[in-house]
Structure formats: structure tokens, C-alpha cells
mmCIF file of N, CA and C in Angstrom:
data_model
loop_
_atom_site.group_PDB
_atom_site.id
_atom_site.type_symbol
_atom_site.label_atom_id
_atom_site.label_comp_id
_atom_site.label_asym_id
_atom_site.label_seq_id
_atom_site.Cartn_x
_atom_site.Cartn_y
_atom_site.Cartn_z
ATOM 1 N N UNK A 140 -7.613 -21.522 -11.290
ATOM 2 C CA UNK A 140 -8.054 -20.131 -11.253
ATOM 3 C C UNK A 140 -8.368 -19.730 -9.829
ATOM 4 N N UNK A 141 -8.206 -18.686 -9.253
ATOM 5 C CA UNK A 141 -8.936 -17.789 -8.181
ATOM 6 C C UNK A 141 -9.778 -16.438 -8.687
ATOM 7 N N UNK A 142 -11.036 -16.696 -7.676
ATOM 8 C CA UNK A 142 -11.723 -15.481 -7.655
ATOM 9 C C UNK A 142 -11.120 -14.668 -6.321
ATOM 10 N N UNK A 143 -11.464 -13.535 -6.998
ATOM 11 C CA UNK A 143 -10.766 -12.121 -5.864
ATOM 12 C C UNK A 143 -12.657 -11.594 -5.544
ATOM 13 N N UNK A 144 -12.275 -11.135 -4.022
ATOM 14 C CA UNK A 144 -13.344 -10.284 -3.933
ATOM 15 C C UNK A 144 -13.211 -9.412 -2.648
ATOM 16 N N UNK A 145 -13.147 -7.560 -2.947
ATOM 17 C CA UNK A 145 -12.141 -7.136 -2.431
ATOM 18 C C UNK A 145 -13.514 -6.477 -1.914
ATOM 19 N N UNK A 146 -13.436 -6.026 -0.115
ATOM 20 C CA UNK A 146 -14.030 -4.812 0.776
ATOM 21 C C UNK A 146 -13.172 -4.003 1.317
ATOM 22 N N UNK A 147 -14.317 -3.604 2.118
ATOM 23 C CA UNK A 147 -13.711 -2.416 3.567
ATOM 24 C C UNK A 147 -13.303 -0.999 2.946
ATOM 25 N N UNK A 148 -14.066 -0.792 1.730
ATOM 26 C CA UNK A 148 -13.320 0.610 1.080
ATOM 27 C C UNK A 148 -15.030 1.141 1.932
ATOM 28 N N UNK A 149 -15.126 2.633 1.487
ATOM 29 C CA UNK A 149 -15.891 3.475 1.886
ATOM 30 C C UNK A 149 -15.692 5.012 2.161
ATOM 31 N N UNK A 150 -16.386 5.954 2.638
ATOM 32 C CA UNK A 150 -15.747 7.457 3.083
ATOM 33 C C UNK A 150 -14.921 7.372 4.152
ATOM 34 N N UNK A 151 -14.059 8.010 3.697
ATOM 35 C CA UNK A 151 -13.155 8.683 5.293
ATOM 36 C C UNK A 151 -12.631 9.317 5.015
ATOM 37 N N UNK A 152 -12.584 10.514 6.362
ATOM 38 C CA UNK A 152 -12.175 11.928 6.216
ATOM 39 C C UNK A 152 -10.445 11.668 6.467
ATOM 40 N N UNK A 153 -9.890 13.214 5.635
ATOM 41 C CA UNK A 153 -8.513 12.940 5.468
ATOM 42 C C UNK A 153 -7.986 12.532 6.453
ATOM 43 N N UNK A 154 -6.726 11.742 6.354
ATOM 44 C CA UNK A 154 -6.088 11.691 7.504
ATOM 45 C C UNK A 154 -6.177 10.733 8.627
ATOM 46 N N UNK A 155 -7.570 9.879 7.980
ATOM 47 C CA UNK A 155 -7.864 8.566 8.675
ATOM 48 C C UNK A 155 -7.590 7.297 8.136
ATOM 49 N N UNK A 156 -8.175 6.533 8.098
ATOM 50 C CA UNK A 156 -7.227 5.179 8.325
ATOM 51 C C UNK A 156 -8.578 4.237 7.653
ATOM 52 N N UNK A 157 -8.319 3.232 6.771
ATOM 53 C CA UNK A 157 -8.986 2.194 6.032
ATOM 54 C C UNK A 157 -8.585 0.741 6.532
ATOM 55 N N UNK A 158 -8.996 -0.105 6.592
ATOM 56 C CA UNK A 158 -8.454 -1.598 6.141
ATOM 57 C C UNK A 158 -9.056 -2.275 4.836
ATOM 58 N N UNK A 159 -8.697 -2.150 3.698
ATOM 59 C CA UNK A 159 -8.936 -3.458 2.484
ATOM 60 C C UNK A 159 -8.714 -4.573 2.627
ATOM 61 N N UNK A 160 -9.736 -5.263 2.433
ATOM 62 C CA UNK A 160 -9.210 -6.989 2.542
ATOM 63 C C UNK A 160 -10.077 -7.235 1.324
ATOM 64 N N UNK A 161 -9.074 -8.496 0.802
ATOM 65 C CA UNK A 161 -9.018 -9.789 -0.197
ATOM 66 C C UNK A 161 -9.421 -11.084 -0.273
ATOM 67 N N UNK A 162 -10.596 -11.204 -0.243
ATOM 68 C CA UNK A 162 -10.604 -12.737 0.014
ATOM 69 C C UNK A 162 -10.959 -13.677 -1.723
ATOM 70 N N UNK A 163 -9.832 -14.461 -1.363
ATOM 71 C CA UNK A 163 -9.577 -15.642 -2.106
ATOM 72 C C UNK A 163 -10.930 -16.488 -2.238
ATOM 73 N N UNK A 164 -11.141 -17.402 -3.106
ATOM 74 C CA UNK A 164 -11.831 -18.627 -3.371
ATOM 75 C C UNK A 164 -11.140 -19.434 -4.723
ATOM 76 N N UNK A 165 -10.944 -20.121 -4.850
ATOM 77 C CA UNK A 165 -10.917 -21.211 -5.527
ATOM 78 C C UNK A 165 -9.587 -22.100 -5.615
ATOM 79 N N UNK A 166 -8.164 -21.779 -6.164
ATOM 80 C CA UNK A 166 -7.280 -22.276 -5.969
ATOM 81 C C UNK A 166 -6.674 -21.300 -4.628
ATOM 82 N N UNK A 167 -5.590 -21.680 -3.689
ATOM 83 C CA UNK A 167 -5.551 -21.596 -2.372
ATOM 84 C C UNK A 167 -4.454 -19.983 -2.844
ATOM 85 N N UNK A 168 -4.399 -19.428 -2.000
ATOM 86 C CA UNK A 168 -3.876 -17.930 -2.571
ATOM 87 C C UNK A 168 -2.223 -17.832 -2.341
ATOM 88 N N UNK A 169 -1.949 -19.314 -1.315
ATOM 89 C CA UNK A 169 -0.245 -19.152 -0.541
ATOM 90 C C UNK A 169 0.503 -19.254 -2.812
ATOM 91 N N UNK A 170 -0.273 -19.724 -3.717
ATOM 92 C CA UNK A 170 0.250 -20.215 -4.487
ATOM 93 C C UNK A 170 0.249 -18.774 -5.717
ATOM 94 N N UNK A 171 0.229 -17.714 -5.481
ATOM 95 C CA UNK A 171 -0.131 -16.084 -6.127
ATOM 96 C C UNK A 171 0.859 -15.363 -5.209
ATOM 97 N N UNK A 172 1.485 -14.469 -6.118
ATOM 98 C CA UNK A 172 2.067 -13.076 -5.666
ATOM 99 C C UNK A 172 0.457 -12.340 -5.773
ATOM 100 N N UNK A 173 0.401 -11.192 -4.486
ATOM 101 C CA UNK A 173 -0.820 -10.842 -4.541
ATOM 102 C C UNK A 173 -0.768 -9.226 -4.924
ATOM 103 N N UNK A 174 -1.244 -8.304 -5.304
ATOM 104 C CA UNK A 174 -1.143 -7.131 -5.205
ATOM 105 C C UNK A 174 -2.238 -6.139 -4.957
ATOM 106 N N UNK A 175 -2.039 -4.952 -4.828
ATOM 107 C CA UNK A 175 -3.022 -3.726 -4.926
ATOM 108 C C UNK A 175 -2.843 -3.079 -6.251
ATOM 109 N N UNK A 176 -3.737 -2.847 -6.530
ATOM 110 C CA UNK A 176 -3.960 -1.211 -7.887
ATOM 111 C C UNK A 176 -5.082 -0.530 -7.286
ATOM 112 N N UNK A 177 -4.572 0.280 -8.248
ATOM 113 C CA UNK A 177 -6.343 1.615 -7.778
ATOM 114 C C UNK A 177 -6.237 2.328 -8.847
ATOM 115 N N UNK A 178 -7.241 2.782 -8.969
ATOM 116 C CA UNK A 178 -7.656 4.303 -10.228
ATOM 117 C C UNK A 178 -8.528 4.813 -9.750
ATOM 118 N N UNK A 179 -8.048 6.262 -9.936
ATOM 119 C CA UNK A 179 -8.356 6.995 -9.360
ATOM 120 C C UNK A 179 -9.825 7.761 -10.600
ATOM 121 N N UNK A 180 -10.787 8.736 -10.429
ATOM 122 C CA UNK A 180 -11.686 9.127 -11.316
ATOM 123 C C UNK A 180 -10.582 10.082 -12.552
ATOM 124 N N UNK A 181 -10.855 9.683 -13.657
ATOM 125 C CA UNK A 181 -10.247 9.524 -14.907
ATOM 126 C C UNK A 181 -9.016 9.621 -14.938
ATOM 127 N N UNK A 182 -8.506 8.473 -14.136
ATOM 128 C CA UNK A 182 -7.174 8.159 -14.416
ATOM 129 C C UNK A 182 -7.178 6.542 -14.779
ATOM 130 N N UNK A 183 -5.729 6.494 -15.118
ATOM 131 C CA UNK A 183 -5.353 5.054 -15.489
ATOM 132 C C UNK A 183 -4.548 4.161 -14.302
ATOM 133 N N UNK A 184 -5.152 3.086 -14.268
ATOM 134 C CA UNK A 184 -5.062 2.024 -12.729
ATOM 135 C C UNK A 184 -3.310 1.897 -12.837
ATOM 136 N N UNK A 185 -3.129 2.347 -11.338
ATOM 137 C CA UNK A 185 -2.066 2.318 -11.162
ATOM 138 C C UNK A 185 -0.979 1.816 -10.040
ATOM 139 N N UNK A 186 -0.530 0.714 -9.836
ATOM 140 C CA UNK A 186 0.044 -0.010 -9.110
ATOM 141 C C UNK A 186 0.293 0.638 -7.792
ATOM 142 N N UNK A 187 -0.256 -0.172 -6.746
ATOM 143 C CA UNK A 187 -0.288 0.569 -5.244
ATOM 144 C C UNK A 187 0.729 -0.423 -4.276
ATOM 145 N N UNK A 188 0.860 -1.570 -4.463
ATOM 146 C CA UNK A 188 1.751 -2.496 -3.360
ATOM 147 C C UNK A 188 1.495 -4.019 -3.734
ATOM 148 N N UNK A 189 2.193 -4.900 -3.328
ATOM 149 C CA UNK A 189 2.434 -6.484 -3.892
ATOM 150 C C UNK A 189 3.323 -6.910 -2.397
ATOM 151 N N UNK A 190 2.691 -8.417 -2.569
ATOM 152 C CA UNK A 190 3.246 -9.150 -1.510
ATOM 153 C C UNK A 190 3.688 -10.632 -2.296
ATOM 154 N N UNK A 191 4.619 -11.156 -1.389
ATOM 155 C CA UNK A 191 5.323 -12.470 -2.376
ATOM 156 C C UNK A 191 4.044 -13.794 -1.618
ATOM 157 N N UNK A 192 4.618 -14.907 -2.123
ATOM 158 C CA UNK A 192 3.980 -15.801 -1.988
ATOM 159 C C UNK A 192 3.503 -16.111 0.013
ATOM 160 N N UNK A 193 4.830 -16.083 0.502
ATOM 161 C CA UNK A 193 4.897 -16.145 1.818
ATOM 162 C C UNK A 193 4.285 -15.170 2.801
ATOM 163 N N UNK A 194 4.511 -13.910 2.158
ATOM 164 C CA UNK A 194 4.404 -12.441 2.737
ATOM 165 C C UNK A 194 5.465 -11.601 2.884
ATOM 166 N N UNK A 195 6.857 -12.659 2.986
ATOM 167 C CA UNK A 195 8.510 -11.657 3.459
ATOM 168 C C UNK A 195 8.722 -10.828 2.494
ATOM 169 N N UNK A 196 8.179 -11.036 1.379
ATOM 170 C CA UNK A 196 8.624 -10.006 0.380
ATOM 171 C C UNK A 196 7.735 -9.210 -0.147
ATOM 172 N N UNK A 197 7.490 -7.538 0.158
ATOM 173 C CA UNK A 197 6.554 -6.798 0.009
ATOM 174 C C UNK A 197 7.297 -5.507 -0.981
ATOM 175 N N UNK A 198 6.345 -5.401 -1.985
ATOM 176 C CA UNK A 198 6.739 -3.669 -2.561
ATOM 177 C C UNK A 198 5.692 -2.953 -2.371
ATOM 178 N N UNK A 199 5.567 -1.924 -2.352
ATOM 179 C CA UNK A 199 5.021 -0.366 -1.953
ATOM 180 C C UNK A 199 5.874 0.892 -2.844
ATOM 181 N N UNK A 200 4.576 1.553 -3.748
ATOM 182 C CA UNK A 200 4.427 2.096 -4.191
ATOM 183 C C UNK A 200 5.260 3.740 -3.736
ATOM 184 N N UNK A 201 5.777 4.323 -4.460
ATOM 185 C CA UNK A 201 6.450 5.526 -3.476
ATOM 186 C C UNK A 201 5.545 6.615 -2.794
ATOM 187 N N UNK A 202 4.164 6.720 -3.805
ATOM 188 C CA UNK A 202 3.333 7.567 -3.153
ATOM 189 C C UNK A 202 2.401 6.837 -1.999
ATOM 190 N N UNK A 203 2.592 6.011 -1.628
ATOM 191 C CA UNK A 203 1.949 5.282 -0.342
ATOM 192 C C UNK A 203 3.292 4.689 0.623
ATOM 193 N N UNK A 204 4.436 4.824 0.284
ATOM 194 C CA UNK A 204 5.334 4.291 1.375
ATOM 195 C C UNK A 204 4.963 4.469 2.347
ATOM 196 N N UNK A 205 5.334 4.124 3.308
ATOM 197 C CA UNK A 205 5.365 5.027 5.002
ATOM 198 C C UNK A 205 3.659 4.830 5.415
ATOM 199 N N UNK A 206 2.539 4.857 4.627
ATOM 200 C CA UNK A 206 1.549 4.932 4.985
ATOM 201 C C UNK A 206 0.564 3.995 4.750
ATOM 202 N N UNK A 207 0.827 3.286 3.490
ATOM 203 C CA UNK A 207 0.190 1.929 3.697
ATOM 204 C C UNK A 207 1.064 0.584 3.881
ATOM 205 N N UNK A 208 0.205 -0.382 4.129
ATOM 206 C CA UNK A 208 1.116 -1.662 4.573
ATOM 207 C C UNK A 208 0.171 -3.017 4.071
ATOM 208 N N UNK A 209 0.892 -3.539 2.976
ATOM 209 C CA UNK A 209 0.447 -4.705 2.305
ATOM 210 C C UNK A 209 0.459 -6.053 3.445
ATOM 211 N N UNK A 210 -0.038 -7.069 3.914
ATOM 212 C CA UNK A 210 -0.143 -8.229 4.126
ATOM 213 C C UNK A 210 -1.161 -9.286 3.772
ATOM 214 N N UNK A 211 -0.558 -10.442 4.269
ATOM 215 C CA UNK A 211 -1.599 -11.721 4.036
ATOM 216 C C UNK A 211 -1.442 -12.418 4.811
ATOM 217 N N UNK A 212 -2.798 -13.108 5.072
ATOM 218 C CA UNK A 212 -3.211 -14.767 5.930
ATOM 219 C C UNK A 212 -3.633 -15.306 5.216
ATOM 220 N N UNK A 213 -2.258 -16.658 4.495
ATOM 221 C CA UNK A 213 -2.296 -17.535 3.643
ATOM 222 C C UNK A 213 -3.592 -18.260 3.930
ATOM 223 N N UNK A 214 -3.258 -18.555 5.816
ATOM 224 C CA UNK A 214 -4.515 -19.794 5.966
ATOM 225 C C UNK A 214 -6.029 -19.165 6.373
ATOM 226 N N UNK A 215 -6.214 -18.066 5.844
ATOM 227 C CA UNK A 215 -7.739 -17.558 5.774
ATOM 228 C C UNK A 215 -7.725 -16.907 4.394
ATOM 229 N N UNK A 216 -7.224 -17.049 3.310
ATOM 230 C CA UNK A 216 -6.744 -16.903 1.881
ATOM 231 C C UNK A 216 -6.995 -15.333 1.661
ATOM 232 N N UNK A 217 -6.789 -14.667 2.688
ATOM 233 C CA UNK A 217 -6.900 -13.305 2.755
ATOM 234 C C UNK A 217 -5.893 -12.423 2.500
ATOM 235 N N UNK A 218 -5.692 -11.362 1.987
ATOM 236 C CA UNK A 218 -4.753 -10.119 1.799
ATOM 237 C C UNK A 218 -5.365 -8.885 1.906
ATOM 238 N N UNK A 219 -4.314 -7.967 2.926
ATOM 239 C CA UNK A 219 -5.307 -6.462 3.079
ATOM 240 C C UNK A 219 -3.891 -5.741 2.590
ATOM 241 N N UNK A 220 -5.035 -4.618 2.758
ATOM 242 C CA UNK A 220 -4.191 -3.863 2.927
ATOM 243 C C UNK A 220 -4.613 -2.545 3.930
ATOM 244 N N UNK A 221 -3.899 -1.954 4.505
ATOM 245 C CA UNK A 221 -3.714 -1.165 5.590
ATOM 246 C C UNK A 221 -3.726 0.451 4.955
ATOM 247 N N UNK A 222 -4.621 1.033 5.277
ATOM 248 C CA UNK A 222 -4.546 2.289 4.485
ATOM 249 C C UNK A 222 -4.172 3.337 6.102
ATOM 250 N N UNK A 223 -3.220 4.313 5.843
ATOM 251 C CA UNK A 223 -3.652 5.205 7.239
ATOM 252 C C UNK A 223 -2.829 6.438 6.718
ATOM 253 N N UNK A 224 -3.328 7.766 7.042
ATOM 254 C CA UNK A 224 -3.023 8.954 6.852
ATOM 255 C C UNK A 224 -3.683 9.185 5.431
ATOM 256 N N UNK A 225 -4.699 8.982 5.144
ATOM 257 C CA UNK A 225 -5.069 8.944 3.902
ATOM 258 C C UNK A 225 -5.134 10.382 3.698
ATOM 259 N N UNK A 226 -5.347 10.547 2.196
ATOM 260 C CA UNK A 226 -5.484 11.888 1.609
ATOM 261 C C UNK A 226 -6.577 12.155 0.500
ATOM 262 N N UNK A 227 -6.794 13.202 0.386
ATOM 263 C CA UNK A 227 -7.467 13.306 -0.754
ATOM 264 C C UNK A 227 -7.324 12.417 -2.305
ATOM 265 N N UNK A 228 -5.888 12.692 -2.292
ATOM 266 C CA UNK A 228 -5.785 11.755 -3.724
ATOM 267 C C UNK A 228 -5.474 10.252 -3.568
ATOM 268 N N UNK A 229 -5.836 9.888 -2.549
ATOM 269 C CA UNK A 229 -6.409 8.612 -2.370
ATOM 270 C C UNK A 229 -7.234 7.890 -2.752
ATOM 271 N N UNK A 230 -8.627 8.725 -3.201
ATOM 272 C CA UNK A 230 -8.982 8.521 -3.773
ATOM 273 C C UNK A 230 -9.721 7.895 -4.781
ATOM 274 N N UNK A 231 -9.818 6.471 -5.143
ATOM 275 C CA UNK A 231 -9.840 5.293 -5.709
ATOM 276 C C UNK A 231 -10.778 4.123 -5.995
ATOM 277 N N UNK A 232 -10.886 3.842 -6.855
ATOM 278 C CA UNK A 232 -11.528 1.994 -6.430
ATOM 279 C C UNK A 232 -9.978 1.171 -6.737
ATOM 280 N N UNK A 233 -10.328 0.673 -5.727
ATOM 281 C CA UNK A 233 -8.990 -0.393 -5.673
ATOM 282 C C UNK A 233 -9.304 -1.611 -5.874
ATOM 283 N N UNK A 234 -8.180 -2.190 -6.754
ATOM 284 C CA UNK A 234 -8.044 -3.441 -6.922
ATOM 285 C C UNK A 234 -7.300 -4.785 -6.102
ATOM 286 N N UNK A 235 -7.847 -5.762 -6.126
ATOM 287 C CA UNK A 235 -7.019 -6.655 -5.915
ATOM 288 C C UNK A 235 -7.099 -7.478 -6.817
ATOM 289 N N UNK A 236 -5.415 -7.725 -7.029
ATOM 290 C CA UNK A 236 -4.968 -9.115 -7.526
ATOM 291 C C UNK A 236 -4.154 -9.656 -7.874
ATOM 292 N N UNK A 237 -4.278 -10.882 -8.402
ATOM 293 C CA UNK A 237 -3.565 -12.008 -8.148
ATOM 294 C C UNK A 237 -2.439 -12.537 -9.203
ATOM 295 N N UNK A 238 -0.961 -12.899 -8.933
ATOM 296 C CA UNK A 238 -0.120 -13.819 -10.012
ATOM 297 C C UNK A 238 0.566 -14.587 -9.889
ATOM 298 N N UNK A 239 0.263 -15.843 -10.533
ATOM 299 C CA UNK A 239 1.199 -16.892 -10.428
ATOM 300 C C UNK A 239 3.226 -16.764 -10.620
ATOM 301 N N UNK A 240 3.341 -15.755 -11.543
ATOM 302 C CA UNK A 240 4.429 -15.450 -11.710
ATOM 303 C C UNK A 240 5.347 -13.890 -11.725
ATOM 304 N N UNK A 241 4.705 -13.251 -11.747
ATOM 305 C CA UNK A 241 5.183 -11.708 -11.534
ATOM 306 C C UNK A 241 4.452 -11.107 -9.885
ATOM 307 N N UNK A 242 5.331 -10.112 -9.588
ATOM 308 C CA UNK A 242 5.093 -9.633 -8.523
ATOM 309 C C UNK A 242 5.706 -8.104 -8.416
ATOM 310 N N UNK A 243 4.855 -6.996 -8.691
ATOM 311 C CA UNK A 243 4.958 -5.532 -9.048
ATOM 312 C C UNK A 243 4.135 -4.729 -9.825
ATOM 313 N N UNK A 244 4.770 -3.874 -10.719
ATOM 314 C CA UNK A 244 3.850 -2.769 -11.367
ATOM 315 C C UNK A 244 3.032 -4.334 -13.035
ATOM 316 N N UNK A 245 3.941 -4.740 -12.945
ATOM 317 C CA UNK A 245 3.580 -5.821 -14.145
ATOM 318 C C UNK A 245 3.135 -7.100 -13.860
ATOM 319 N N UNK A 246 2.082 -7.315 -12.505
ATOM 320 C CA UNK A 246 1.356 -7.977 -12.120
ATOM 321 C C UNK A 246 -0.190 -8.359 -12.780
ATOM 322 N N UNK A 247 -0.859 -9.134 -12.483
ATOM 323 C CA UNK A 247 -2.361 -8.608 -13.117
ATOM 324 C C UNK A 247 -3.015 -10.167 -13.798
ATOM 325 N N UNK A 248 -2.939 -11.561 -13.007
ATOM 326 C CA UNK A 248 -3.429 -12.396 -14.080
ATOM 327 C C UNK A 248 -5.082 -12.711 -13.578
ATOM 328 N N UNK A 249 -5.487 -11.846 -12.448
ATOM 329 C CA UNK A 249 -6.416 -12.366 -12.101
ATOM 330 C C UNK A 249 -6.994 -11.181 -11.314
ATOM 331 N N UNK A 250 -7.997 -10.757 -11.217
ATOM 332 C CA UNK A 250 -9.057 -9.208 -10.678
ATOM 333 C C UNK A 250 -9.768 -9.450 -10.514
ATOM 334 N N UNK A 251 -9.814 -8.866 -9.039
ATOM 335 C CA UNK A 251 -11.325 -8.568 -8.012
ATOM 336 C C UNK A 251 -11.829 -7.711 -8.862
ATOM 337 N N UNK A 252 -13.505 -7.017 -8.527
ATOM 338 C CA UNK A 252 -13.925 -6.521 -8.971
ATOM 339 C C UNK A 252 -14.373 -4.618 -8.508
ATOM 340 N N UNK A 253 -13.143 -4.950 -7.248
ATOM 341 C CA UNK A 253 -12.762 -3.035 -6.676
ATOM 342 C C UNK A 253 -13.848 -2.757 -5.824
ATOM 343 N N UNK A 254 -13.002 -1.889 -4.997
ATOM 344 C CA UNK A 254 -14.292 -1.212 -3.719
ATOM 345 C C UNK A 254 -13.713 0.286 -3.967
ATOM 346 N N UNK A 255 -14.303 1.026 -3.552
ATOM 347 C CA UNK A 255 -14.114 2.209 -3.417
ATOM 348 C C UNK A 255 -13.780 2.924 -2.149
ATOM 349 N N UNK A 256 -12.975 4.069 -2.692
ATOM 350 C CA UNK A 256 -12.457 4.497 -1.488
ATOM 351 C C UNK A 256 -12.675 5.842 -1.976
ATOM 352 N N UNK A 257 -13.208 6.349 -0.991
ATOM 353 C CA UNK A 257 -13.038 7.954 -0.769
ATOM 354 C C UNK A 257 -12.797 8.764 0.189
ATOM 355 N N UNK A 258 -11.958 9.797 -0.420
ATOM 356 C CA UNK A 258 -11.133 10.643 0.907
ATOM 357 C C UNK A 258 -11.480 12.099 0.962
ATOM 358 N N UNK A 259 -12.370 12.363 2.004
ATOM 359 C CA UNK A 259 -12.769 13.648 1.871
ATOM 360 C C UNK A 259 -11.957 14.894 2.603
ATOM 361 N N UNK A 260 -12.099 16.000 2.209
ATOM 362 C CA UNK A 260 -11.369 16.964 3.188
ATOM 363 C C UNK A 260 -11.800 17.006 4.325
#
């Protein structure tokens, strides 16, 4: 098993820039496809970006292309993610997490417990 435990969310005004990070504990994280979700206030959590085991293989969400950027440091069992040009419907508590075998919208065997993000005008 791994525990997830996700920061660095907080206010920021539109148009600025976040870093999320992931930190791992228990089994080592190079061995998980890792991902993002978020939900937004009364919506349903919805897949934001995924990275492969290594890192070479990344998906991104179409409403965050271009503006966020998934990575990881296997050997500090960390994964962020890069938020910049944010917007209002940004929005979110975001998730991280973790899978031994899927990597995308149908990810999900293992969850942090979300930070929040808010994007003000």
C-alpha cells in the first residue's frame, strides 16, 4: 500500500501560478502510475493529468493542457503538479493518486486526502 499526502493548494488570484506536490510513504511510488483529480464545489471529481511509472509518459486533461504540467521525483517519492494561468474554474480540492495498473480518467486505487485550491478574480 501507499499513503498519499497532497499540499501547496491555497488562494491565488486569477492568472497566477500554484505548485501541488505529492508525497508518497509506504511502498516506493517509481512502482504507481500517479495522477491528479479535482472537484470542484458541487461537482463530481474529475480527472486533471497522470504520469507513467518513469515520468516519459504524461496525460493532461484538455481543459488544463497548455497550462498545467504533471511530474515526478521517483527518488524523493514525490509528484506535483504545476498549476499556471489559473482561472476561476480552477477552482478545486485536488486529489492525488495512485495505480498500480491503470493510468488516466480510470485511475484511482489509492487517495490523498486533497488540498484546496482557490482562484479568485
Amino acid at each position: 500500500q501507499v499513503q498519499l499526502v497532497e499540499s501547496g493548494g491555497g488562494l491565488v488570484q486569477a492568472g497566477g501560478s500554484l505548485r501541488l506536490s505529492c508525497a508518497a510513504s509506504g511502498r516506493t511510488v517509481s512502482t504507481y502510475a500517479m495522477g491528479w483529480f479535482r472537484q470542484g464545489p458541487g461537482k463530481e471529481r474529475v480527472f486533471v493529468a497522470a504520469i507513467g511509472r518513469s515520468g516519459s509518459a504524461t496525460i493532461h486533461a484538455d481543459s488544463v493542457k497548455g497550462r498545467f504540467t504533471i511530474s515526478r521525483d521517483n527518488a524523493k517519492n514525490t509528484v506535483y503538479l504545476q498549476m499556471n494561468s489559473l482561472r476561476r474554474e480552477d477552482t478545486a480540492v485536488y486529489y492525488c493518486t495512485a495505480d498500480e495498473r491503470r493510468m488516466g480518467e480510470g485511475m484511482g486505487t489509492y487517495w490523498g486526502q486533497g488540498t484546496q485550491v482557490t482562484v479568485a478574480a
